[in-house]
Amino acid sequence: MSQANKSGWKPEMTPERRSGQETVTGNRALMLEEPLLFEIGHAETTGVDLPEIEPGASRRLAGMERSDPIGLAGLSEPETIRHYTRLSRQNYAIDLGLFPLGSCTMKHNPRLNEKVARMPGFADVHPLQPVETVRGALEVINELAFWLIDLTGMHGVAMSPKAGAHGELCGILCIRAALEARGDAREVILVPESAHGTNPATAAFAGYKVEDIPATPEGRVDLDALKARLGPDVAGVMITNPNTCGLFERDMKAISDAVHAAGGFVYCDGANFNAIVGKVRPGDLGVDAMHINLHKTFSTPHGGGGPGSGPVVLSEALSPYGPLPYTARTKDGVVHLVEEEGAEAFSQEHFGGRMRSFGRMTAFHGQMGMFTRALTYMLSHGADGLRQVAEDAVLNANYILRSLDDVLHAPFGDSGPCMHEALFGDKGFADGLSTLDLAKGLIDEGYHPMTMYFPLVVHGAMLVEPTETESKAGLDQFIAAFRSVAERARAGDESLKQAPYHAPRRRLDETQAARKPVLAWQEDEAPAGTPTRSERGGS
Ligand SMILES: *Cc1c(COP(=O)(O)O)cnc(C)c1O
């Protein structure tokens, strides 16, 4: 039980509390402490008035009525609203400020998208509605599919995967289906050292052996090493382009040609498409399958585990194996949605009967809410606007890279301009100070930290992706904050080791949080004398 809930509660007046260094409530200025719902609610309280149970009503429940109290915490409406509003203020969000997480593309999400996604015909659509009543929704999916096919220069697209990693699985299953169809059981997927963790995880999940491809000193795939490893056991490669060092893989076409010549397929992780949308078509680089994170490149609020949407575009070679429903460009160039019923006829007409869909990724068509947001974003930007998105994202990242490369080590600073994200390492920090300390110092400056310790190829990596939606003034303020903390790390400012000082919580035990997460509240978990949450958090 939190002290805040004890009636007639009188806090112990410690010297810290008396002197005002520590508040009696645990609150910090206008940031309010918030106990758990279970700690502040009462089972006997309710925020709504329920009608009296009519005599005989329980008979209709055929003996299934609840016999014990449900045990949920009850609060009044204002208590409930305050609880969630206070919690939301302890969170950092893109609507509060720049969110520099590299690889995540945390861009502003235009409110127009939200308005369209909330239109009743889209927001209320149900997957089991009669098809005549969802023509508009299907048209949205088809229009979006057309844009994705067009922007990537690919043959078709599976819209149903629910996020990037799910899209990777879809692409790898297509590759496996294509190989099996020609009776060619290959066992190995090659993945560069700098790959996002989902890539090797996907390949392993699909039953492949994963082998690393080394990087060159300038941070790109080592083409010679890749060529040397290709052979009849290699099903394909998974390459992120632009890669996680923030660099464009200039040899992509040569990589694809070599992989194809060896009988394999090229999977491209398209999570970084934001950097090249409207500029480069992956289809022209020989890519066979690529997922697109609609929630990154095409703006949908994300983070904290969702929601997402990861359509997968496929080359002509892989299209016949795509999952259903599938959207393909027909011989006459029209984009056509292939569903279960029409699949046979479509396959006959367009693939000479070769269509051998490997199955389905989801029960229905995919994430309608993300589709409406992404298409709204595309239509409101237009093709020229999307090209400018890429250009501005790259410009902003290079501005950060060149504004900070005198105080932070830029391991690939000599490899030419970066793409959409700037990568730094911890070389030059004073002994005993780390990337983690810098990240905590940034919190005190009011910024969510950048992506850290990824990619693994750079020691103490800091990956910063500003996106195109930040103004120069916003970038300058961020750079000034980052610079000041970086200077403290170089100068050996020991106070950084205790940061953050100003956050609602001080430095947490991250090992304990990962190894022993406490995810559910249990009544008997807090024996008498247990410190309140604020006391625990303060230590
Ligand atoms: C985000 C990301 C993924 C995974 O996408 P999810 O939608 O989070 O599943 C894969 N690769 C890269 C490079 C990413 O940035």
XYZ file of C-alpha atoms and ligand atoms in Angstrom:
554
model
C 0.000 0.000 0.000
C 1.349 3.373 -0.909
C 1.538 5.866 1.891
C -0.447 8.265 -0.257
C -3.511 6.142 0.316
C -3.401 5.748 4.050
C -6.088 7.833 5.669
C -4.763 10.233 8.255
C -1.349 9.638 6.730
C 1.495 11.494 8.441
C 4.815 11.101 6.700
C 7.923 10.623 8.727
C 9.769 13.944 8.705
C 13.328 13.097 7.772
C 15.976 15.849 7.690
C 15.793 15.783 3.870
C 12.064 16.336 3.934
C 12.314 19.060 6.535
C 14.869 20.929 4.462
C 12.801 20.579 1.294
C 15.471 18.549 -0.548
C 12.979 15.739 -0.698
C 9.246 16.328 -0.894
C 6.778 14.717 1.465
C 4.609 13.550 -1.420
C 7.448 12.278 -3.601
C 6.331 14.803 -6.252
C 8.907 16.863 -8.142
C 7.727 20.359 -8.991
C 4.616 19.810 -11.141
C 5.562 16.197 -11.942
C 3.288 14.123 -9.758
C 4.130 10.721 -8.382
C 1.586 8.083 -9.246
C 1.006 4.820 -7.420
C -0.509 1.808 -9.168
C -4.265 1.658 -9.744
C -4.438 -1.173 -7.233
C -2.715 0.938 -4.628
C -5.107 3.858 -4.901
C -8.384 2.169 -5.830
C -10.914 0.439 -3.620
C -12.969 -2.561 -4.620
C -16.018 -0.872 -3.078
C -15.713 2.305 -5.175
C -17.058 2.638 -8.660
C -17.029 5.459 -11.164
C -20.386 4.493 -12.711
C -23.847 3.938 -11.274
C -25.115 0.514 -12.154
C -28.844 -0.296 -11.943
C -30.043 -2.530 -9.127
C -30.206 -6.163 -10.178
C -33.804 -7.001 -11.034
C -35.279 -9.907 -9.153
C -34.911 -13.045 -11.190
C -32.284 -11.558 -13.523
C -29.676 -14.055 -12.431
C -31.817 -16.881 -13.744
C -31.085 -15.672 -17.263
C -27.386 -16.252 -16.598
C -28.062 -19.939 -16.043
C -26.022 -20.114 -12.871
C -23.000 -18.426 -14.418
C -23.232 -15.236 -12.385
C -20.158 -14.128 -10.491
C -20.196 -15.233 -6.878
C -17.049 -13.421 -5.626
C -16.052 -9.784 -5.968
C -14.076 -9.205 -9.152
C -11.220 -7.598 -7.210
C -10.592 -4.743 -9.615
C -9.636 -1.355 -8.216
C -12.512 1.120 -8.420
C -11.937 4.849 -8.790
C -14.073 7.887 -9.392
C -13.941 9.514 -12.817
C -11.598 12.358 -11.779
C -9.291 9.911 -10.009
C -9.194 7.721 -13.095
C -8.495 10.616 -15.439
C -5.738 11.946 -13.182
C -4.161 8.540 -12.854
C -3.736 8.084 -16.592
C -2.852 11.711 -17.275
C -0.108 11.632 -14.634
C 1.269 8.408 -16.071
C 1.217 9.852 -19.588
C 3.284 12.826 -18.374
C 6.001 10.461 -17.209
C 6.383 9.251 -20.767
C 8.396 10.901 -23.510
C 6.687 11.231 -26.867
C 7.314 12.585 -30.342
C 4.579 15.126 -29.594
C 6.769 16.505 -26.781
C 10.085 16.795 -28.544
C 12.735 15.407 -30.855
C 13.041 11.627 -30.522
C 16.498 10.768 -31.847
C 16.231 6.955 -31.865
C 18.253 5.661 -34.813
C 16.689 3.001 -37.054
C 13.234 3.797 -35.672
C 12.285 6.821 -37.809
C 10.407 8.652 -35.094
C 8.953 11.384 -37.276
C 6.021 13.667 -36.575
C 2.742 11.954 -37.430
C 0.502 14.416 -39.269
C -2.898 14.892 -37.637
C -4.515 14.670 -41.058
C -3.707 10.938 -41.060
C -5.502 10.557 -37.767
C -8.543 12.400 -39.039
C -8.855 10.119 -42.050
C -8.200 6.933 -40.060
C -11.028 7.915 -37.719
C -13.626 8.320 -40.474
C -16.423 5.869 -39.624
C -16.178 3.903 -42.888
C -12.510 3.148 -42.152
C -12.457 3.080 -38.357
C -15.488 0.790 -38.040
C -14.741 -1.585 -40.889
C -15.005 -5.247 -39.911
C -13.165 -8.019 -41.738
C -16.267 -10.191 -41.927
C -18.492 -7.518 -43.516
C -20.041 -8.465 -46.881
C -17.615 -7.465 -49.585
C -20.076 -5.036 -51.254
C -19.981 -2.935 -48.073
C -16.190 -2.605 -47.942
C -15.405 -1.619 -51.529
C -13.973 1.703 -50.359
C -11.673 0.039 -47.865
C -10.474 -2.423 -50.517
C -9.839 0.474 -52.855
C -7.671 2.122 -50.191
C -5.654 -1.078 -49.833
C -5.263 -1.344 -53.598
C -4.297 2.293 -54.024
C -1.695 1.953 -51.285
C -0.429 -1.259 -52.891
C -0.079 0.619 -56.172
C 2.029 3.326 -54.482
C 4.249 0.773 -52.755
C 4.812 -1.173 -55.961
C 5.512 2.045 -57.829
C 7.873 3.556 -55.262
C 9.879 0.339 -54.965
C 9.823 -0.737 -58.609
C 8.714 -4.217 -57.635
C 6.179 -6.635 -59.124
C 3.693 -7.136 -56.326
C 3.050 -6.689 -52.645
C 1.688 -8.685 -49.714
C -0.102 -6.110 -47.583
C -0.994 -8.373 -44.671
C 2.214 -8.622 -42.549
C 1.701 -6.824 -39.273
C 5.106 -5.221 -38.778
C 8.672 -5.199 -40.049
C 9.791 -8.445 -38.460
C 6.587 -10.187 -39.618
C 7.328 -8.895 -43.114
C 10.832 -10.348 -42.935
C 9.319 -13.717 -42.099
C 6.930 -13.372 -45.032
C 9.811 -12.596 -47.410
C 11.950 -15.476 -46.188
C 9.001 -17.883 -46.472
C 8.542 -16.721 -50.090
C 12.213 -17.419 -50.768
C 11.893 -20.863 -49.233
C 8.735 -21.595 -51.252
C 10.491 -20.528 -54.472
C 13.493 -22.733 -53.703
C 11.318 -25.696 -52.746
C 9.327 -25.295 -55.955
C 12.502 -25.958 -57.909
C 13.489 -28.796 -55.611
C 16.444 -26.883 -54.248
C 16.731 -27.179 -50.479
C 19.300 -24.602 -49.384
C 20.208 -24.137 -45.756
C 22.064 -20.892 -45.223
C 21.073 -17.232 -45.078
C 23.911 -14.697 -45.054
C 23.484 -11.613 -42.886
C 25.924 -8.693 -42.508
C 27.500 -8.060 -39.110
C 25.679 -4.755 -38.769
C 22.212 -6.268 -39.366
C 19.215 -5.400 -37.222
C 18.621 -8.200 -34.720
C 15.353 -9.167 -36.366
C 17.183 -10.314 -39.541
C 19.144 -13.253 -38.117
C 16.213 -14.003 -35.788
C 13.860 -14.272 -38.774
C 16.207 -16.496 -40.758
C 16.721 -18.776 -37.753
C 12.982 -18.874 -37.035
C 12.360 -19.993 -40.609
C 14.816 -22.849 -40.053
C 17.896 -21.441 -41.782
C 21.464 -21.448 -40.562
C 22.673 -17.876 -40.234
C 26.179 -16.842 -41.223
C 27.761 -13.401 -40.884
C 29.139 -11.389 -43.762
C 31.942 -9.074 -42.604
C 31.916 -5.323 -43.145
C 34.618 -3.281 -44.826
C 36.487 -0.706 -42.704
C 34.239 1.934 -44.243
C 31.094 0.265 -42.859
C 29.649 -1.458 -45.914
C 29.160 -5.107 -46.883
C 32.443 -6.700 -47.947
C 31.540 -7.696 -51.510
C 34.549 -9.962 -52.004
C 33.903 -11.828 -48.768
C 30.259 -12.226 -49.769
C 31.133 -13.545 -53.227
C 33.624 -15.978 -51.724
C 30.930 -17.442 -49.462
C 28.166 -17.809 -52.081
C 27.461 -21.336 -53.221
C 24.775 -23.986 -53.721
C 23.897 -24.049 -50.007
C 23.091 -20.325 -49.767
C 19.368 -19.575 -50.004
C 19.848 -15.857 -49.876
C 21.164 -12.752 -48.167
C 19.393 -10.288 -45.929
C 20.772 -6.788 -46.365
C 19.582 -3.525 -44.893
C 19.926 -0.632 -47.291
C 20.661 2.061 -46.247
C 22.460 0.006 -43.645
C 22.492 0.366 -39.871
C 25.745 2.336 -40.003
C 23.671 4.964 -41.796
C 25.400 4.290 -45.125
C 24.039 3.448 -48.558
C 25.218 0.063 -49.838
C 26.694 1.300 -53.114
C 27.485 -2.251 -54.270
C 23.861 -3.369 -53.950
C 23.475 -4.131 -57.663
C 26.732 -6.112 -57.725
C 25.635 -7.953 -54.568
C 22.276 -8.879 -56.149
C 23.901 -9.990 -59.378
C 26.346 -12.223 -57.515
C 23.634 -13.743 -55.311
C 21.357 -14.394 -58.302
C 24.216 -15.941 -60.283
C 24.724 -18.337 -57.368
C 21.012 -19.262 -57.415
C 20.028 -17.359 -54.263
C 17.606 -14.539 -53.482
C 18.102 -11.051 -52.098
C 16.076 -9.919 -49.106
C 16.341 -6.220 -48.350
C 15.384 -4.919 -44.921
C 13.490 -1.802 -45.954
C 13.069 -0.242 -42.510
C 15.347 2.601 -43.611
C 13.369 3.345 -46.768
C 12.750 6.842 -45.377
C 16.234 7.803 -46.566
C 15.717 6.836 -50.203
C 11.977 6.958 -50.891
C 11.374 8.671 -54.216
C 15.108 8.588 -54.990
C 15.988 4.920 -55.468
C 13.794 1.964 -56.416
C 14.985 -1.246 -54.720
C 13.586 -3.221 -57.657
C 16.229 -1.571 -59.864
C 18.925 -2.841 -57.495
C 17.910 -6.478 -57.941
C 16.065 -6.895 -54.655
C 13.662 -9.881 -54.548
C 11.791 -9.128 -51.341
C 11.650 -6.145 -49.034
C 9.430 -5.155 -46.148
C 8.343 -1.583 -45.700
C 7.606 -0.322 -42.198
C 4.547 1.809 -42.896
C 4.822 2.940 -39.274
C 8.289 4.343 -39.876
C 8.570 5.619 -43.438
C 4.941 6.522 -43.947
C 4.161 7.894 -40.481
C 2.011 6.168 -37.936
C 2.471 6.656 -34.205
C 4.620 3.771 -33.063
C 6.963 2.652 -30.345
C 6.198 0.797 -27.178
C 5.336 -2.249 -29.245
C 2.909 -1.080 -31.835
C 0.874 -0.699 -33.853
C 2.761 -1.478 -37.012
C 2.320 -2.650 -40.565
C 4.961 -4.315 -42.712
C 3.875 -4.898 -46.320
C 6.360 -6.931 -48.353
C 7.102 -6.081 -51.971
C 8.262 -8.968 -54.161
C 10.100 -9.315 -57.458
C 8.562 -11.088 -60.433
C 10.551 -14.202 -59.509
C 9.019 -14.374 -56.020
C 5.535 -13.013 -56.778
C 3.976 -16.407 -57.559
C 4.835 -17.569 -54.032
C 3.480 -14.552 -52.169
C 0.878 -15.098 -49.451
C -2.821 -14.494 -50.015
C -4.279 -11.967 -50.230
C -1.667 -10.603 -52.635
C -1.588 -7.588 -54.901
C 0.296 -7.904 -58.172
C 0.849 -5.907 -61.306
C -0.806 -7.788 -64.138
C 0.544 -8.043 -67.696
C -1.392 -4.943 -68.685
C 0.238 -3.025 -65.824
C -2.853 -2.757 -63.649
C -2.472 -3.533 -59.981
C -4.816 -6.353 -59.055
C -5.811 -7.744 -55.670
C -5.669 -11.539 -55.639
C -7.886 -13.088 -53.008
C -8.564 -16.666 -52.183
C -11.532 -17.097 -54.535
C -10.005 -15.470 -57.610
C -6.543 -16.913 -57.044
C -6.827 -19.824 -59.481
C -7.992 -17.740 -62.409
C -5.425 -15.041 -61.683
C -2.662 -17.557 -61.407
C -3.673 -19.124 -64.731
C -3.860 -15.814 -66.527
C -0.802 -14.088 -65.133
C 1.579 -16.716 -63.839
C 0.705 -19.463 -66.307
C -0.764 -21.406 -63.372
C 2.499 -21.233 -61.461
C 1.015 -19.315 -58.540
C 1.865 -21.384 -55.485
C 1.096 -19.107 -52.616
C 2.810 -20.409 -49.487
C -0.274 -19.633 -47.397
C -1.365 -16.673 -45.323
C 0.415 -14.411 -42.867
C -2.760 -13.248 -41.135
C -6.432 -14.107 -41.112
C -7.516 -10.989 -43.004
C -6.101 -8.124 -45.076
C -3.826 -6.492 -42.522
C -3.725 -3.278 -40.529
C -6.493 -1.078 -41.917
C -5.690 1.801 -39.563
C -2.093 1.909 -40.783
C -3.190 1.632 -44.416
C -5.415 4.686 -44.191
C -2.697 6.671 -42.404
C 0.027 5.677 -44.868
C -2.067 6.417 -47.944
C -3.139 9.773 -46.496
C 0.516 10.584 -45.921
C 1.456 9.604 -49.476
C -1.383 11.462 -51.141
C -0.820 14.590 -49.073
C 2.894 14.621 -49.948
C 2.681 13.436 -53.539
C 5.654 11.853 -55.288
C 7.679 15.079 -55.160
C 6.924 15.536 -51.482
C 8.066 12.008 -50.699
C 11.338 12.635 -52.519
C 11.794 15.730 -50.393
C 11.132 13.666 -47.253
C 14.174 11.562 -48.115
C 16.313 14.574 -49.007
C 15.455 16.465 -45.827
C 15.927 13.400 -43.626
C 19.423 12.928 -45.073
C 20.214 16.645 -44.822
C 19.189 16.763 -41.156
C 21.269 13.687 -40.288
C 24.343 15.123 -42.008
C 23.842 18.407 -40.189
C 24.000 16.507 -36.894
C 26.960 14.393 -38.012
C 29.042 17.427 -39.041
C 27.955 19.560 -36.072
C 29.164 17.001 -33.570
C 32.071 15.193 -35.217
C 34.591 17.439 -33.449
C 33.428 16.291 -29.986
C 32.254 12.784 -30.843
C 34.102 10.104 -32.763
C 32.354 9.449 -36.097
C 33.738 6.033 -37.105
C 32.535 6.299 -40.699
C 32.846 10.052 -40.951
C 35.341 9.614 -43.776
C 33.054 7.297 -45.776
C 31.215 10.268 -47.286
C 27.889 11.770 -46.250
C 25.643 9.585 -44.129
C 22.087 8.778 -45.079
C 19.233 9.352 -42.610
C 21.145 8.652 -39.401
C 24.422 9.766 -37.852
C 26.599 7.204 -36.096
C 29.072 7.981 -33.309
C 31.259 5.878 -31.022
C 32.564 6.386 -27.473
C 36.236 6.808 -28.475
C 37.583 9.878 -26.688
C 35.391 9.579 -23.593
C 37.304 9.835 -20.319
C 38.035 6.527 -18.589
C 35.051 5.210 -16.683
C 32.461 7.186 -18.637
C 30.308 5.407 -21.165
C 27.644 5.825 -23.800
C 25.086 4.945 -21.133
C 26.243 7.868 -18.979
C 25.897 10.230 -21.930
C 22.400 8.880 -22.598
C 21.375 9.516 -18.993
C 22.821 13.025 -19.189
C 20.670 13.679 -22.262
C 17.574 12.822 -20.225
C 18.413 15.674 -17.853
C 18.595 17.940 -20.896
C 15.041 16.913 -21.805
C 15.750 14.478 -24.635
C 14.975 10.826 -25.059
C 18.360 9.148 -25.628
C 19.493 8.005 -29.044
C 19.756 4.327 -29.984
C 22.800 2.997 -28.147
C 25.208 0.083 -28.387
C 23.787 -0.631 -31.860
C 25.113 -1.400 -34.407
C 27.480 -3.760 -32.617
C 30.319 -3.068 -35.060
C 30.995 0.295 -33.385
C 32.227 0.480 -29.784
C 29.741 2.305 -27.548
C 27.642 3.131 -30.608
C 25.258 6.103 -30.613
C 22.864 6.117 -33.562
C 20.985 9.372 -34.046
C 18.110 9.746 -36.511
C 16.536 13.190 -36.471
C 14.113 12.580 -39.411
C 12.935 15.261 -41.807
C 10.300 16.714 -39.501
C 12.715 18.654 -37.262
C 13.349 22.318 -37.908
C 16.846 23.802 -37.940
C 16.117 25.554 -34.644
C 15.042 22.218 -33.134
C 18.178 20.520 -34.413
C 20.413 23.315 -33.111
C 18.976 22.989 -29.620
C 19.410 19.212 -29.679
C 22.984 19.565 -30.968
C 23.803 22.050 -28.200
C 22.452 19.647 -25.562
C 24.263 16.656 -27.063
C 27.474 18.643 -27.381
C 27.424 19.770 -23.760
C 26.939 16.216 -22.484
C 29.586 14.860 -24.883
C 32.052 17.477 -23.618
C 31.358 16.399 -20.040
C 31.992 12.761 -21.043
C 35.308 13.703 -22.640
C 36.350 15.838 -19.682
C 35.648 13.021 -17.232
C 32.814 14.767 -15.393
C 32.054 12.112 -12.767
C 28.654 13.636 -11.971
C 27.446 12.152 -15.269
C 27.649 8.707 -13.690
C 24.739 9.558 -11.392
C 22.542 11.140 -14.071
C 19.653 11.589 -14.555
C 19.102 14.017 -11.690
C 15.900 15.658 -12.888
C 13.828 12.737 -14.184
C 10.922 11.300 -12.150
C 13.173 8.263 -11.568
C 16.919 8.222 -11.059
C 19.141 5.590 -12.634
C 17.373 2.237 -12.638
C 18.934 -1.182 -12.327
C 18.618 -2.217 -15.965
C 19.984 -5.714 -15.401
C 17.346 -6.420 -12.777
C 14.675 -4.878 -14.988
C 15.589 -7.241 -17.832
C 16.289 -10.343 -15.749
C 13.559 -10.026 -13.137
C 10.814 -7.871 -14.579
C 7.885 -7.359 -12.230
C 4.984 -7.127 -14.617
C 1.976 -7.855 -12.436
C 0.809 -6.409 -9.157
C 0.311 -8.797 -6.297
C -1.377 -7.802 -3.101
C 0.926 -9.715 -0.797
C 4.049 -8.497 -2.533
C 4.552 -5.418 -0.381
C 5.075 -6.430 3.243
C 4.784 -3.778 5.924
C 7.683 -1.380 5.918
C 8.326 -1.656 2.175
C 9.347 1.750 0.887
C 6.864 3.580 -1.319
C 7.441 3.646 -5.040
C 8.805 7.147 -4.819
C 11.321 6.147 -2.208
C 12.416 3.155 -4.240
C 12.661 5.204 -7.404
C 14.717 7.858 -5.714
C 17.540 5.560 -4.797
C 12.404 -1.396 -36.993
C 13.295 -2.256 -37.753
C 12.973 -3.606 -38.013
C 11.772 -4.306 -37.416
O 10.553 -3.699 -37.681
P 9.320 -3.864 -36.662
O 8.215 -3.157 -37.345
O 9.747 -3.229 -35.379
O 9.062 -5.325 -36.503
C 13.827 -4.339 -38.811
N 14.957 -3.798 -39.302
C 15.315 -2.516 -39.055
C 16.582 -1.979 -39.664
C 14.501 -1.703 -38.270
O 14.851 -0.445 -38.019
